[in-house]
Amino acid sequence: MSRRRQIYEGKAKILYEGPEPGTLIQYFKDDATAFNAQKKGTISGKGVLNNRISEHVFTLLGNIGVPTHFIRRLNMREQLIRQVEIIPIEVVVRNVAAGSISKRLGIEEGTQLPRTIIEYYYKDDALGDPMVADEHIACFGWASQEEMHDIADMAIRVNDFLCGLFAGIGIRLVDFKLEFGRLWDNDFSRVILADEISPDGCRLWDMTSGEKLDKDRFRLDLGGEVEAYQEIARRLGLLPEGDTTVLDLEKHRRRRGK
Ligand code: TMP
């Protein structure tokens, strides 16, 4: 499968050298991890769905003027992206209490937050991605003040847009994680949105039933992971009603060893 040079392998994606300088190919795996990779598994078909969902969301964000690394989808599991220098900060945006904030501060899961919260985590698996403040980011030079200003601005714009997008399909956007990268142009760089936006890094609850339609199904052993991701894709209009052709087609191809 890979004649290309592999640049990086993460928990859910692989990056390969792209066809032109300054580009990479982002390959979406079916692997899933949780709790800093203490829990590992596979969600069959997840990569195909995340590739498609992330393509859709990044395209819509591009249309409203949020700069992203996305160029175009190449096939069911791969997309062409701009090569960036990843800023080692995970940006978490929260609208509703769930997950670590509920545990850490004792706020009941599902509590609507009086205002949106942005948190920063230092991207370091060995340290378990610890939460950090702006002060740490500035002190250790992980990002400049100007970059952090742009990041916070973009995170809010992305949140406003995604809240509306998901509300329109009956889904509550509880929280999500973003990553940003520096796009270099000679000696200058600007910050753009990178990584992916998919049910792997978002909490998405059905507005009526409260059902979890995201990676919490895997984290909490609820089952039905792929069906949940498929439901998100379907509601976004990416899969025709009741159609599982994309996944069936891929299974078929795999069987034939292509
Ligand atoms: P948390 O409640 O566990 O801090 O997670 C907040 C959001 O960030 C949730 O939507 C899941 C996402 N997230 C990731 O995408 N990667 C991670 O490593 C973690 C810890 C959270």
mmCIF file of N, CA, C and O and ligand atoms in Angstrom, residues 90 92 94 98-100 121 129 175-177 200-203 219, ligand 1:
data_model
loop_
_atom_site.group_PDB
_atom_site.id
_atom_site.type_symbol
_atom_site.label_atom_id
_atom_site.label_comp_id
_atom_site.label_asym_id
_atom_site.label_seq_id
_atom_site.Cartn_x
_atom_site.Cartn_y
_atom_site.Cartn_z
ATOM 1 N N GLU A 90 -3.112 21.166 22.501
ATOM 2 C CA GLU A 90 -4.461 20.714 22.152
ATOM 3 C C GLU A 90 -5.437 21.737 22.727
ATOM 4 O O GLU A 90 -5.379 22.063 23.915
ATOM 5 N N VAL A 92 -9.087 22.664 23.664
ATOM 6 C CA VAL A 92 -10.396 22.056 23.936
ATOM 7 C C VAL A 92 -11.410 23.166 24.178
ATOM 8 O O VAL A 92 -11.166 24.085 24.966
ATOM 9 N N ARG A 94 -15.347 23.937 25.289
ATOM 10 C CA ARG A 94 -16.465 23.276 25.989
ATOM 11 C C ARG A 94 -17.680 24.191 26.073
ATOM 12 O O ARG A 94 -17.563 25.343 26.503
ATOM 13 N N ALA A 98 -18.752 17.837 30.610
ATOM 14 C CA ALA A 98 -18.675 16.381 30.384
ATOM 15 C C ALA A 98 -17.204 15.997 30.519
ATOM 16 O O ALA A 98 -16.320 16.870 30.530
ATOM 17 N N GLY A 99 -16.943 14.724 30.624
ATOM 18 C CA GLY A 99 -15.566 14.240 30.617
ATOM 19 C C GLY A 99 -14.723 14.802 31.740
ATOM 20 O O GLY A 99 -15.160 14.872 32.890
ATOM 21 N N SER A 100 -13.524 15.266 31.373
ATOM 22 C CA SER A 100 -12.544 15.625 32.416
ATOM 23 C C SER A 100 -12.976 16.821 33.263
ATOM 24 O O SER A 100 -12.651 16.883 34.448
ATOM 25 N N TYR A 121 -4.010 22.070 26.456
ATOM 26 C CA TYR A 121 -3.268 20.912 26.960
ATOM 27 C C TYR A 121 -1.963 20.816 26.192
ATOM 28 O O TYR A 121 -1.962 20.974 24.956
ATOM 29 N N ASP A 129 -0.492 14.500 28.270
ATOM 30 C CA ASP A 129 -1.124 15.753 27.793
ATOM 31 C C ASP A 129 -1.666 16.606 28.953
ATOM 32 O O ASP A 129 -2.891 16.802 29.075
ATOM 33 N N ASP A 175 -18.453 19.383 23.445
ATOM 34 C CA ASP A 175 -17.077 19.884 23.484
ATOM 35 C C ASP A 175 -16.310 19.305 22.306
ATOM 36 O O ASP A 175 -16.808 18.405 21.613
ATOM 37 N N PHE A 176 -15.129 19.818 22.063
ATOM 38 C CA PHE A 176 -14.286 19.271 20.990
ATOM 39 C C PHE A 176 -12.861 19.749 21.154
ATOM 40 O O PHE A 176 -12.592 20.696 21.897
ATOM 41 N N LYS A 177 -11.986 19.070 20.434
ATOM 42 C CA LYS A 177 -10.550 19.380 20.495
ATOM 43 C C LYS A 177 -10.057 19.825 19.125
ATOM 44 O O LYS A 177 -10.426 19.224 18.107
ATOM 45 N N ASP A 200 -14.178 11.450 16.704
ATOM 46 C CA ASP A 200 -13.063 11.035 17.570
ATOM 47 C C ASP A 200 -12.695 12.132 18.574
ATOM 48 O O ASP A 200 -12.251 11.827 19.676
ATOM 49 N N GLY A 201 -12.843 13.382 18.173
ATOM 50 C CA GLY A 201 -12.374 14.486 19.016
ATOM 51 C C GLY A 201 -13.472 15.451 19.400
ATOM 52 O O GLY A 201 -13.199 16.605 19.743
ATOM 53 N N CYS A 202 -14.718 14.988 19.311
ATOM 54 C CA CYS A 202 -15.861 15.840 19.691
ATOM 55 C C CYS A 202 -16.774 15.033 20.599
ATOM 56 O O CYS A 202 -16.819 13.806 20.493
ATOM 57 N N ARG A 203 -17.541 15.702 21.444
ATOM 58 C CA ARG A 203 -18.678 15.030 22.099
ATOM 59 C C ARG A 203 -19.930 15.548 21.427
ATOM 60 O O ARG A 203 -20.168 16.770 21.380
ATOM 61 N N ARG A 219 -14.826 4.862 24.622
ATOM 62 C CA ARG A 219 -14.193 5.096 25.932
ATOM 63 C C ARG A 219 -14.963 4.399 27.048
ATOM 64 O O ARG A 219 -14.370 3.837 27.961
HETATM 65 P P1 TMP B 1 -11.908 15.607 28.036
HETATM 66 O O1 TMP B 1 -13.236 15.874 28.652
HETATM 67 O O2 TMP B 1 -11.449 14.189 28.187
HETATM 68 O O3 TMP B 1 -10.862 16.595 28.485
HETATM 69 O O4 TMP B 1 -12.070 15.822 26.452
HETATM 70 C C1 TMP B 1 -12.571 17.022 25.915
HETATM 71 C C2 TMP B 1 -12.780 16.876 24.427
HETATM 72 O O5 TMP B 1 -11.549 16.730 23.755
HETATM 73 C C3 TMP B 1 -13.598 15.657 24.036
HETATM 74 O O6 TMP B 1 -14.470 16.023 22.978
HETATM 75 C C4 TMP B 1 -12.601 14.654 23.520
HETATM 76 C C5 TMP B 1 -11.475 15.509 23.034
HETATM 77 N N1 TMP B 1 -10.176 14.897 23.288
HETATM 78 C C6 TMP B 1 -9.386 14.513 22.225
HETATM 79 O O7 TMP B 1 -9.758 14.675 21.064
HETATM 80 N N2 TMP B 1 -8.164 13.965 22.492
HETATM 81 C C7 TMP B 1 -7.696 13.779 23.745
HETATM 82 O O8 TMP B 1 -6.589 13.287 23.907
HETATM 83 C C8 TMP B 1 -8.545 14.162 24.842
HETATM 84 C C9 TMP B 1 -8.086 13.956 26.261
HETATM 85 C C10 TMP B 1 -9.758 14.718 24.558
#
